[in-house]
Amino acid sequence: MIKADIKKAIYCSGTLTAKCNIEIKTNNSMNVNGKDYRTIWMEGSSVFMIDQNRLPFEFVIFKSENYLTTCKAITDMTTRGAGAIGAAAGFAMAQALMSKPEKTNDLFIEQAKKDIQKTRPTARNLFYAVELVFEAGKNGAEEAFRMAQQIAEKDIDDSRAIGFYGNDLIEDSSSILTHCNAGWLAFVDYGTALSPIYTACNSGKKVFVWADETRPRSQGARLTAWELYNAGIPHRIVPDSAGAWLMAQKKINLIITGADRIAANGDTANKIGTFEKAVLANYFKIPFYIAAPTSTFDLNCSTGNEIIIEQRNPEEVLYQTGPDEKGIIHRIRVASPGSTAINPAFDVTPASLITGIISEKGIIKADQESIRKVTSKN
Ligand code: MRU
């Protein structure tokens, strides 16, 4: 277990480049400025997480002491990315069970479960983790805590395995496009889409990454770029609309993205804009892979039509937040006053556009039969 000293949390503010020395280690943690970190973890009844809303300008650890605060951290995206959301939800369920008032009945826990499930609707890992911890909690709060820790540990093993298998797809001197952030910030460690890239780089391959900006929350420009920059991996941030141009210029050999939920037939929900990239990849005959552990598969959704797409506050489209030259953070309007916006957070890529899914059990086809087989193996 990593001991995080919150008082010594590293602040990179003031340096707009936020250069931290991140070492992608082969054991299970990330080293930021000489200190080991996980994206999210639980100690006692407190949950600690890297505050992703403050990256890349500040590296700050957020501490949540109760399940409602953890719920809020999921909703406001202090922590985000399917795996990190799943771990947070599992920890929140454990916090609720550990804090259950003596004389209340199970209604308190039922309500807590509903509160956690309401935070974000699309990431399958959230519901997967809540259910497992809730069930474990029937044998006591200690069991719930143990289960929540186990889910987080399994995330680490799974994302490391995804790196191992995905590495086979990466040739030396590849240029890879990724969308949103599916790196170690989006999982408990290593990540999904970025894990094969980290593994390839660690094995000595030269890799160049195109990081889609990923409006409106800019997870690519803020988080993926921060991870890659600090890991010393050559990359450039790409406007979301530049994909076709880059592909036409033959500047992309491979596309890997993460997933928030994968239906039984292989249709995959991921950050809005992923579908568009898959259509383009198909047109330009570029391999398009999804990287996700089997905990992201949802066999209760027979197709992607059944996946609930989160609609976020349109203000995220109309306003942007960032530092001025003195490092002071401002929120400014970037759209014509008076106009409104829509903000669907995810879209669904049909299985027919997906070359394969890189799971912790190997690379499989995005079809019903392969998904059934991989999810039935233990
Ligand atoms: O809205 P976010 O930032 O939570 O969305 C994250 C993504 O869409 C990631 O690509 C996805 O979770 C896969 S990475 C675990």
GROMACS .gro file of C-alpha atoms and ligand atoms in nm:
model
  393
    1MET     CA    1   0.000   0.000   0.000
    2ILE     CA    2   0.133   0.338  -0.094
    3LYS     CA    3   0.162   0.581   0.193
    4ALA     CA    4   0.065   0.921   0.062
    5ASP     CA    5   0.159   1.217   0.269
    6ILE     CA    6  -0.115   1.460   0.180
    7LYS     CA    7   0.060   1.759   0.332
    8LYS     CA    8   0.350   1.695   0.101
    9ALA     CA    9   0.132   1.661  -0.209
   10ILE     CA   10   0.329   1.803  -0.495
   11TYR     CA   11   0.215   2.132  -0.640
   12CYS     CA   12   0.331   2.200  -0.989
   13SER     CA   13   0.139   2.526  -1.006
   14GLY     CA   14   0.319   2.833  -1.127
   15THR     CA   15   0.497   2.628  -1.390
   16LEU     CA   16   0.247   2.625  -1.670
   17THR     CA   17   0.425   2.334  -1.829
   18ALA     CA   18   0.373   2.138  -1.505
   19LYS     CA   19   0.683   1.932  -1.565
   20CYS     CA   20   0.688   1.644  -1.324
   21ASN     CA   21   0.924   1.353  -1.364
   22ILE     CA   22   0.699   1.057  -1.411
   23GLU     CA   23   0.851   0.715  -1.429
   24ILE     CA   24   0.638   0.436  -1.568
   25LYS     CA   25   0.757   0.159  -1.343
   26THR     CA   26   0.722  -0.212  -1.389
   27ASN     CA   27   0.585  -0.257  -1.038
   28ASN     CA   28   0.242  -0.129  -0.950
   29SER     CA   29   0.262   0.245  -0.906
   30MET     CA   30   0.349   0.564  -1.090
   31ASN     CA   31   0.632   0.780  -0.973
   32VAL     CA   32   0.556   1.152  -0.978
   33ASN     CA   33   0.846   1.376  -0.876
   34GLY     CA   34   1.015   1.089  -0.695
   35LYS     CA   35   0.707   0.967  -0.510
   36ASP     CA   36   0.488   0.664  -0.584
   37TYR     CA   37   0.123   0.733  -0.658
   38ARG     CA   38  -0.184   0.549  -0.764
   39THR     CA   39  -0.467   0.735  -0.935
   40ILE     CA   40  -0.700   0.652  -0.647
   41TRP     CA   41  -0.668   0.455  -0.325
   42MET     CA   42  -0.831   0.402   0.014
   43GLU     CA   43  -0.674   0.410   0.359
   44GLY     CA   44  -0.887   0.352   0.666
   45SER     CA   45  -1.222   0.505   0.574
   46SER     CA   46  -1.074   0.782   0.356
   47VAL     CA   47  -1.046   0.778  -0.020
   48PHE     CA   48  -0.757   0.964  -0.185
   49MET     CA   49  -0.746   1.057  -0.550
   50ILE     CA   50  -0.535   1.264  -0.786
   51ASP     CA   51  -0.750   1.571  -0.854
   52GLN     CA   52  -0.789   1.550  -1.231
   53ASN     CA   53  -0.975   1.879  -1.254
   54ARG     CA   54  -0.660   2.057  -1.141
   55LEU     CA   55  -0.426   1.881  -1.378
   56PRO     CA   56  -0.216   1.966  -1.575
   57PHE     CA   57  -0.158   2.288  -1.388
   58GLU     CA   58  -0.145   2.151  -1.033
   59PHE     CA   59  -0.077   1.805  -0.894
   60VAL     CA   60  -0.299   1.779  -0.588
   61ILE     CA   61  -0.438   1.486  -0.393
   62PHE     CA   62  -0.804   1.516  -0.298
   63LYS     CA   63  -0.919   1.342   0.019
   64SER     CA   64  -1.277   1.223   0.069
   65GLU     CA   65  -1.388   1.117   0.412
   66ASN     CA   66  -1.736   0.992   0.335
   67TYR     CA   67  -1.929   0.829   0.055
   68LEU     CA   68  -2.126   1.142  -0.041
   69THR     CA   69  -1.804   1.339  -0.096
   70THR     CA   70  -1.671   1.050  -0.307
   71CYS     CA   71  -1.998   1.059  -0.508
   72LYS     CA   72  -1.949   1.429  -0.572
   73ALA     CA   73  -1.589   1.368  -0.679
   74ILE     CA   74  -1.715   1.120  -0.939
   75THR     CA   75  -1.989   1.355  -1.066
   76ASP     CA   76  -1.768   1.662  -1.091
   77MET     CA   77  -1.488   1.454  -1.247
   78THR     CA   78  -1.229   1.508  -0.976
   79THR     CA   79  -1.171   1.144  -1.063
   80ARG     CA   80  -1.272   1.014  -1.404
   81GLY     CA   81  -1.212   0.743  -1.662
   82ALA     CA   82  -1.400   0.413  -1.647
   83GLY     CA   83  -1.155   0.225  -1.424
   84ALA     CA   84  -1.092   0.510  -1.181
   85ILE     CA   85  -1.468   0.572  -1.162
   86GLY     CA   86  -1.520   0.202  -1.089
   87ALA     CA   87  -1.259   0.202  -0.812
   88ALA     CA   88  -1.405   0.524  -0.667
   89ALA     CA   89  -1.755   0.376  -0.669
   90GLY     CA   90  -1.634   0.059  -0.497
   91PHE     CA   91  -1.456   0.265  -0.234
   92ALA     CA   92  -1.767   0.485  -0.189
   93MET     CA   93  -1.980   0.175  -0.129
   94ALA     CA   94  -1.723   0.053   0.126
   95GLN     CA   95  -1.723   0.397   0.294
   96ALA     CA   96  -2.102   0.381   0.325
   97LEU     CA   97  -2.090   0.032   0.474
   98MET     CA   98  -1.813   0.130   0.714
   99SER     CA   99  -2.005   0.435   0.833
  100LYS     CA  100  -2.345   0.270   0.864
  101PRO     CA  101  -2.507   0.421   1.174
  102GLU     CA  102  -2.558   0.155   1.442
  103LYS     CA  103  -2.932   0.171   1.476
  104THR     CA  104  -3.036   0.227   1.115
  105ASN     CA  105  -3.162  -0.054   0.901
  106ASP     CA  106  -3.046  -0.148   0.555
  107LEU     CA  107  -3.228   0.148   0.402
  108PHE     CA  108  -2.919   0.360   0.461
  109ILE     CA  109  -2.709   0.120   0.252
  110GLU     CA  110  -2.974   0.086  -0.018
  111GLN     CA  111  -2.987   0.465  -0.044
  112ALA     CA  112  -2.607   0.490  -0.057
  113LYS     CA  113  -2.598   0.234  -0.338
  114LYS     CA  114  -2.853   0.439  -0.535
  115ASP     CA  115  -2.660   0.762  -0.468
  116ILE     CA  116  -2.340   0.609  -0.603
  117GLN     CA  117  -2.513   0.458  -0.907
  118LYS     CA  118  -2.662   0.798  -0.991
  119THR     CA  119  -2.322   0.970  -1.019
  120ARG     CA  120  -2.237   0.877  -1.379
  121PRO     CA  121  -2.447   0.646  -1.596
  122THR     CA  122  -2.223   0.521  -1.877
  123ALA     CA  123  -1.909   0.364  -1.724
  124ARG     CA  124  -1.987  -0.003  -1.670
  125ASN     CA  125  -1.708  -0.039  -1.411
  126LEU     CA  126  -1.901   0.183  -1.169
  127PHE     CA  127  -2.200  -0.053  -1.156
  128TYR     CA  128  -1.976  -0.361  -1.158
  129ALA     CA  129  -1.780  -0.235  -0.855
  130VAL     CA  130  -2.082  -0.113  -0.657
  131GLU     CA  131  -2.256  -0.448  -0.697
  132LEU     CA  132  -1.952  -0.651  -0.588
  133VAL     CA  133  -1.884  -0.434  -0.282
  134PHE     CA  134  -2.254  -0.422  -0.188
  135GLU     CA  135  -2.273  -0.803  -0.200
  136ALA     CA  136  -1.948  -0.841  -0.003
  137GLY     CA  137  -2.090  -0.597   0.254
  138LYS     CA  138  -2.358  -0.853   0.342
  139ASN     CA  139  -2.075  -1.026   0.530
  140GLY     CA  140  -1.972  -0.709   0.710
  141ALA     CA  141  -1.800  -0.378   0.643
  142GLU     CA  142  -1.456  -0.538   0.660
  143GLU     CA  143  -1.543  -0.767   0.371
  144ALA     CA  144  -1.672  -0.467   0.174
  145PHE     CA  145  -1.342  -0.285   0.230
  146ARG     CA  146  -1.148  -0.593   0.123
  147MET     CA  147  -1.356  -0.630  -0.193
  148ALA     CA  148  -1.314  -0.262  -0.287
  149GLN     CA  149  -0.936  -0.297  -0.250
  150GLN     CA  150  -0.944  -0.617  -0.452
  151ILE     CA  151  -1.126  -0.444  -0.739
  152ALA     CA  152  -0.863  -0.169  -0.745
  153GLU     CA  153  -0.582  -0.426  -0.737
  154LYS     CA  154  -0.741  -0.622  -1.021
  155ASP     CA  155  -0.761  -0.304  -1.229
  156ILE     CA  156  -0.385  -0.276  -1.200
  157ASP     CA  157  -0.326  -0.636  -1.306
  158ASP     CA  158  -0.576  -0.604  -1.590
  159SER     CA  159  -0.431  -0.287  -1.730
  160ARG     CA  160  -0.079  -0.428  -1.709
  161ALA     CA  161  -0.198  -0.737  -1.904
  162ILE     CA  162  -0.364  -0.509  -2.163
  163GLY     CA  163  -0.024  -0.345  -2.208
  164PHE     CA  164   0.140  -0.683  -2.257
  165TYR     CA  165  -0.105  -0.798  -2.526
  166GLY     CA  166  -0.144  -0.459  -2.694
  167ASN     CA  167   0.232  -0.423  -2.730
  168ASP     CA  168   0.221  -0.694  -3.000
  169LEU     CA  169   0.019  -0.460  -3.222
  170ILE     CA  170   0.277  -0.184  -3.203
  171GLU     CA  171   0.561  -0.188  -3.451
  172ASP     CA  172   0.878   0.008  -3.396
  173SER     CA  173   0.837   0.371  -3.517
  174SER     CA  174   0.456   0.360  -3.505
  175SER     CA  175   0.236   0.670  -3.494
  176ILE     CA  176  -0.068   0.603  -3.280
  177LEU     CA  177  -0.381   0.814  -3.239
  178THR     CA  178  -0.572   0.804  -2.913
  179HIS     CA  179  -0.889   0.980  -2.803
  180CYS     CA  180  -0.971   1.120  -2.457
  181ASN     CA  181  -0.757   0.994  -2.168
  182ALA     CA  182  -0.729   0.621  -2.122
  183GLY     CA  183  -0.396   0.633  -1.943
  184TRP     CA  184  -0.296   0.571  -1.585
  185LEU     CA  185  -0.518   0.858  -1.467
  186ALA     CA  186  -0.823   0.682  -1.610
  187PHE     CA  187  -0.751   0.350  -1.438
  188VAL     CA  188  -0.599   0.272  -1.102
  189ASP     CA  189  -0.266   0.236  -1.282
  190TYR     CA  190  -0.113   0.194  -1.634
  191GLY     CA  191  -0.442   0.262  -1.811
  192THR     CA  192  -0.603   0.088  -2.104
  193ALA     CA  193  -0.532   0.254  -2.441
  194LEU     CA  194  -0.202   0.399  -2.318
  195SER     CA  195  -0.086   0.083  -2.143
  196PRO     CA  196   0.035  -0.086  -2.468
  197ILE     CA  197   0.211   0.238  -2.556
  198TYR     CA  198   0.392   0.249  -2.220
  199THR     CA  199   0.485  -0.118  -2.257
  200ALA     CA  200   0.611  -0.064  -2.612
  201CYS     CA  201   0.822   0.234  -2.501
  202ASN     CA  202   0.960   0.041  -2.205
  203SER     CA  203   1.060  -0.238  -2.441
  204GLY     CA  204   1.264   0.005  -2.646
  205LYS     CA  205   1.028   0.073  -2.938
  206LYS     CA  206   1.000   0.422  -3.075
  207VAL     CA  207   0.639   0.538  -3.059
  208PHE     CA  208   0.480   0.869  -3.149
  209VAL     CA  209   0.134   0.954  -3.012
  210TRP     CA  210  -0.130   1.186  -3.155
  211ALA     CA  211  -0.350   1.292  -2.862
  212ASP     CA  212  -0.695   1.411  -2.965
  213GLU     CA  213  -0.778   1.731  -2.780
  214THR     CA  214  -1.119   1.584  -2.678
  215ARG     CA  215  -1.345   1.882  -2.635
  216PRO     CA  216  -1.527   1.991  -2.429
  217ARG     CA  217  -1.342   1.863  -2.119
  218SER     CA  218  -1.010   1.836  -2.307
  219GLN     CA  219  -0.900   1.511  -2.144
  220GLY     CA  220  -0.659   1.458  -2.435
  221ALA     CA  221  -0.502   1.803  -2.426
  222ARG     CA  222  -0.489   1.818  -2.047
  223LEU     CA  223  -0.446   1.465  -1.918
  224THR     CA  224  -0.311   1.241  -2.195
  225ALA     CA  225  -0.066   1.511  -2.298
  226TRP     CA  226   0.041   1.556  -1.933
  227GLU     CA  227   0.098   1.183  -1.892
  228LEU     CA  228   0.294   1.151  -2.217
  229TYR     CA  229   0.496   1.468  -2.165
  230ASN     CA  230   0.603   1.363  -1.820
  231ALA     CA  231   0.677   1.009  -1.933
  232GLY     CA  232   0.898   1.147  -2.209
  233ILE     CA  233   0.693   0.998  -2.491
  234PRO     CA  234   0.694   1.206  -2.811
  235HIS     CA  235   0.344   1.332  -2.890
  236ARG     CA  236   0.137   1.617  -3.023
  237ILE     CA  237  -0.209   1.741  -2.931
  238VAL     CA  238  -0.450   1.724  -3.228
  239PRO     CA  239  -0.766   1.935  -3.273
  240ASP     CA  240  -1.060   1.695  -3.271
  241SER     CA  241  -1.142   1.791  -3.629
  242ALA     CA  242  -0.795   1.710  -3.768
  243GLY     CA  243  -0.826   1.329  -3.773
  244ALA     CA  244  -0.923   1.294  -4.140
  245TRP     CA  245  -0.643   1.524  -4.250
  246LEU     CA  246  -0.385   1.331  -4.050
  247MET     CA  247  -0.510   0.998  -4.182
  248ALA     CA  248  -0.512   1.125  -4.542
  249GLN     CA  249  -0.150   1.234  -4.488
  250LYS     CA  250  -0.072   0.874  -4.378
  251LYS     CA  251   0.046   1.002  -4.041
  252ILE     CA  252  -0.140   0.741  -3.835
  253ASN     CA  253  -0.063   0.367  -3.836
  254LEU     CA  254  -0.286   0.258  -3.551
  255ILE     CA  255  -0.570   0.390  -3.335
  256ILE     CA  256  -0.626   0.271  -2.978
  257THR     CA  257  -0.895   0.410  -2.749
  258GLY     CA  258  -1.044   0.297  -2.420
  259ALA     CA  259  -1.407   0.206  -2.349
  260ASP     CA  260  -1.669   0.296  -2.094
  261ARG     CA  261  -1.905   0.009  -2.170
  262ILE     CA  262  -1.896  -0.272  -2.424
  263ALA     CA  263  -2.225  -0.438  -2.521
  264ALA     CA  264  -2.257  -0.815  -2.570
  265ASN     CA  265  -2.225  -0.775  -2.949
  266GLY     CA  266  -1.907  -0.561  -2.927
  267ASP     CA  267  -2.068  -0.217  -2.978
  268THR     CA  268  -1.857   0.014  -2.762
  269ALA     CA  269  -1.935   0.335  -2.576
  270ASN     CA  270  -1.641   0.568  -2.531
  271LYS     CA  271  -1.580   0.943  -2.517
  272ILE     CA  272  -1.779   1.148  -2.767
  273GLY     CA  273  -1.588   1.162  -3.095
  274THR     CA  274  -1.461   0.804  -3.080
  275PHE     CA  275  -1.725   0.686  -3.328
  276GLU     CA  276  -1.618   0.953  -3.576
  277LYS     CA  277  -1.255   0.835  -3.555
  278ALA     CA  278  -1.365   0.476  -3.613
  279VAL     CA  279  -1.559   0.575  -3.926
  280LEU     CA  280  -1.250   0.756  -4.055
  281ALA     CA  281  -1.023   0.463  -3.967
  282ASN     CA  282  -1.250   0.235  -4.164
  283TYR     CA  283  -1.241   0.470  -4.466
  284PHE     CA  284  -0.861   0.495  -4.453
  285LYS     CA  285  -0.813   0.123  -4.364
  286ILE     CA  286  -0.628   0.198  -4.040
  287PRO     CA  287  -0.658  -0.062  -3.760
  288PHE     CA  288  -0.891   0.062  -3.487
  289TYR     CA  289  -0.859  -0.110  -3.149
  290ILE     CA  290  -1.045  -0.072  -2.822
  291ALA     CA  291  -0.848  -0.148  -2.503
  292ALA     CA  292  -1.060  -0.250  -2.205
  293PRO     CA  293  -1.073  -0.515  -1.933
  294THR     CA  294  -1.359  -0.764  -1.918
  295SER     CA  295  -1.505  -0.565  -1.625
  296THR     CA  296  -1.611  -0.310  -1.890
  297PHE     CA  297  -1.822  -0.567  -2.081
  298ASP     CA  298  -2.193  -0.552  -2.011
  299LEU     CA  299  -2.368  -0.868  -2.123
  300ASN     CA  300  -2.701  -0.720  -2.013
  301CYS     CA  301  -2.678  -0.474  -2.302
  302SER     CA  302  -2.730  -0.683  -2.611
  303THR     CA  303  -2.633  -0.396  -2.841
  304GLY     CA  304  -2.499  -0.043  -2.806
  305ASN     CA  305  -2.852   0.097  -2.843
  306GLU     CA  306  -2.915  -0.003  -2.483
  307ILE     CA  307  -2.618   0.188  -2.343
  308ILE     CA  308  -2.720   0.502  -2.155
  309ILE     CA  309  -2.528   0.804  -2.278
  310GLU     CA  310  -2.453   1.064  -2.013
  311GLN     CA  311  -2.568   1.416  -2.102
  312ARG     CA  312  -2.349   1.664  -1.917
  313ASN     CA  313  -2.400   2.031  -1.842
  314PRO     CA  314  -2.387   2.235  -2.169
  315GLU     CA  315  -2.185   2.496  -1.980
  316GLU     CA  316  -1.885   2.265  -2.026
  317VAL     CA  317  -1.909   2.347  -2.399
  318LEU     CA  318  -1.974   2.719  -2.355
  319TYR     CA  319  -1.701   2.786  -2.097
  320GLN     CA  320  -1.336   2.683  -2.060
  321THR     CA  321  -1.109   2.697  -1.758
  322GLY     CA  322  -0.736   2.759  -1.753
  323PRO     CA  323  -0.455   2.968  -1.609
  324ASP     CA  324  -0.346   3.312  -1.724
  325GLU     CA  325   0.024   3.390  -1.765
  326LYS     CA  326   0.052   3.439  -1.387
  327GLY     CA  327  -0.091   3.094  -1.322
  328ILE     CA  328  -0.425   3.223  -1.191
  329ILE     CA  329  -0.710   2.997  -1.303
  330HIS     CA  330  -1.005   3.164  -1.478
  331ARG     CA  331  -1.327   3.038  -1.626
  332ILE     CA  332  -1.409   3.218  -1.949
  333ARG     CA  333  -1.692   3.200  -2.199
  334VAL     CA  334  -1.575   3.076  -2.541
  335ALA     CA  335  -1.909   3.078  -2.726
  336SER     CA  336  -2.137   3.350  -2.849
  337PRO     CA  337  -2.339   3.492  -2.556
  338GLY     CA  338  -2.702   3.386  -2.574
  339SER     CA  339  -2.638   3.060  -2.762
  340THR     CA  340  -2.697   2.727  -2.593
  341ALA     CA  341  -2.523   2.393  -2.652
  342ILE     CA  342  -2.557   2.019  -2.617
  343ASN     CA  343  -2.305   1.802  -2.432
  344PRO     CA  344  -2.338   1.426  -2.490
  345ALA     CA  345  -2.038   1.277  -2.307
  346PHE     CA  346  -2.008   0.950  -2.502
  347ASP     CA  347  -2.098   0.788  -2.833
  348VAL     CA  348  -2.125   0.427  -2.942
  349THR     CA  349  -1.892   0.279  -3.204
  350PRO     CA  350  -2.057  -0.013  -3.385
  351ALA     CA  351  -1.869  -0.342  -3.351
  352SER     CA  352  -1.830  -0.363  -3.730
  353LEU     CA  353  -1.586  -0.070  -3.718
  354ILE     CA  354  -1.367  -0.220  -3.443
  355THR     CA  355  -1.066  -0.426  -3.554
  356GLY     CA  356  -1.033  -0.590  -3.214
  357ILE     CA  357  -1.059  -0.549  -2.838
  358ILE     CA  358  -0.741  -0.567  -2.630
  359SER     CA  359  -0.853  -0.726  -2.303
  360GLU     CA  360  -0.655  -0.857  -2.007
  361LYS     CA  361  -0.712  -1.207  -2.146
  362GLY     CA  362  -0.583  -1.135  -2.493
  363ILE     CA  363  -0.694  -0.963  -2.812
  364ILE     CA  364  -1.038  -1.069  -2.925
  365LYS     CA  365  -1.277  -0.987  -3.208
  366ALA     CA  366  -1.555  -0.742  -3.130
  367ASP     CA  367  -1.830  -0.999  -3.174
  368GLN     CA  368  -2.079  -1.186  -2.960
  369GLU     CA  369  -1.906  -1.523  -2.974
  370SER     CA  370  -1.561  -1.393  -2.877
  371ILE     CA  371  -1.707  -1.176  -2.600
  372ARG     CA  372  -1.908  -1.467  -2.463
  373LYS     CA  373  -1.596  -1.685  -2.455
  374VAL     CA  374  -1.370  -1.427  -2.292
  375THR     CA  375  -1.625  -1.334  -2.026
  376SER     CA  376  -1.704  -1.695  -1.935
  377LYS     CA  377  -1.334  -1.778  -1.864
  378ASN     CA  378  -1.212  -1.704  -1.513
  379MRU     O1  379  -1.584   1.146  -1.916
  379MRU     P1  380  -1.459   1.069  -1.883
  379MRU     O2  381  -1.336   1.153  -1.883
  379MRU     O3  382  -1.473   0.985  -1.759
  379MRU     O4  383  -1.446   0.969  -2.005
  379MRU     C1  384  -1.338   0.882  -2.011
  379MRU     C2  385  -1.332   0.806  -2.137
  379MRU     O5  386  -1.415   0.816  -2.223
  379MRU     C3  387  -1.220   0.707  -2.147
  379MRU     O6  388  -1.180   0.693  -2.280
  379MRU     C4  389  -1.275   0.574  -2.097
  379MRU     O7  390  -1.316   0.584  -1.965
  379MRU     C5  391  -1.182   0.464  -2.114
  379MRU     S1  392  -1.035   0.471  -2.017
  379MRU     C6  393  -1.062   0.380  -1.881
   0.00000   0.00000   0.00000
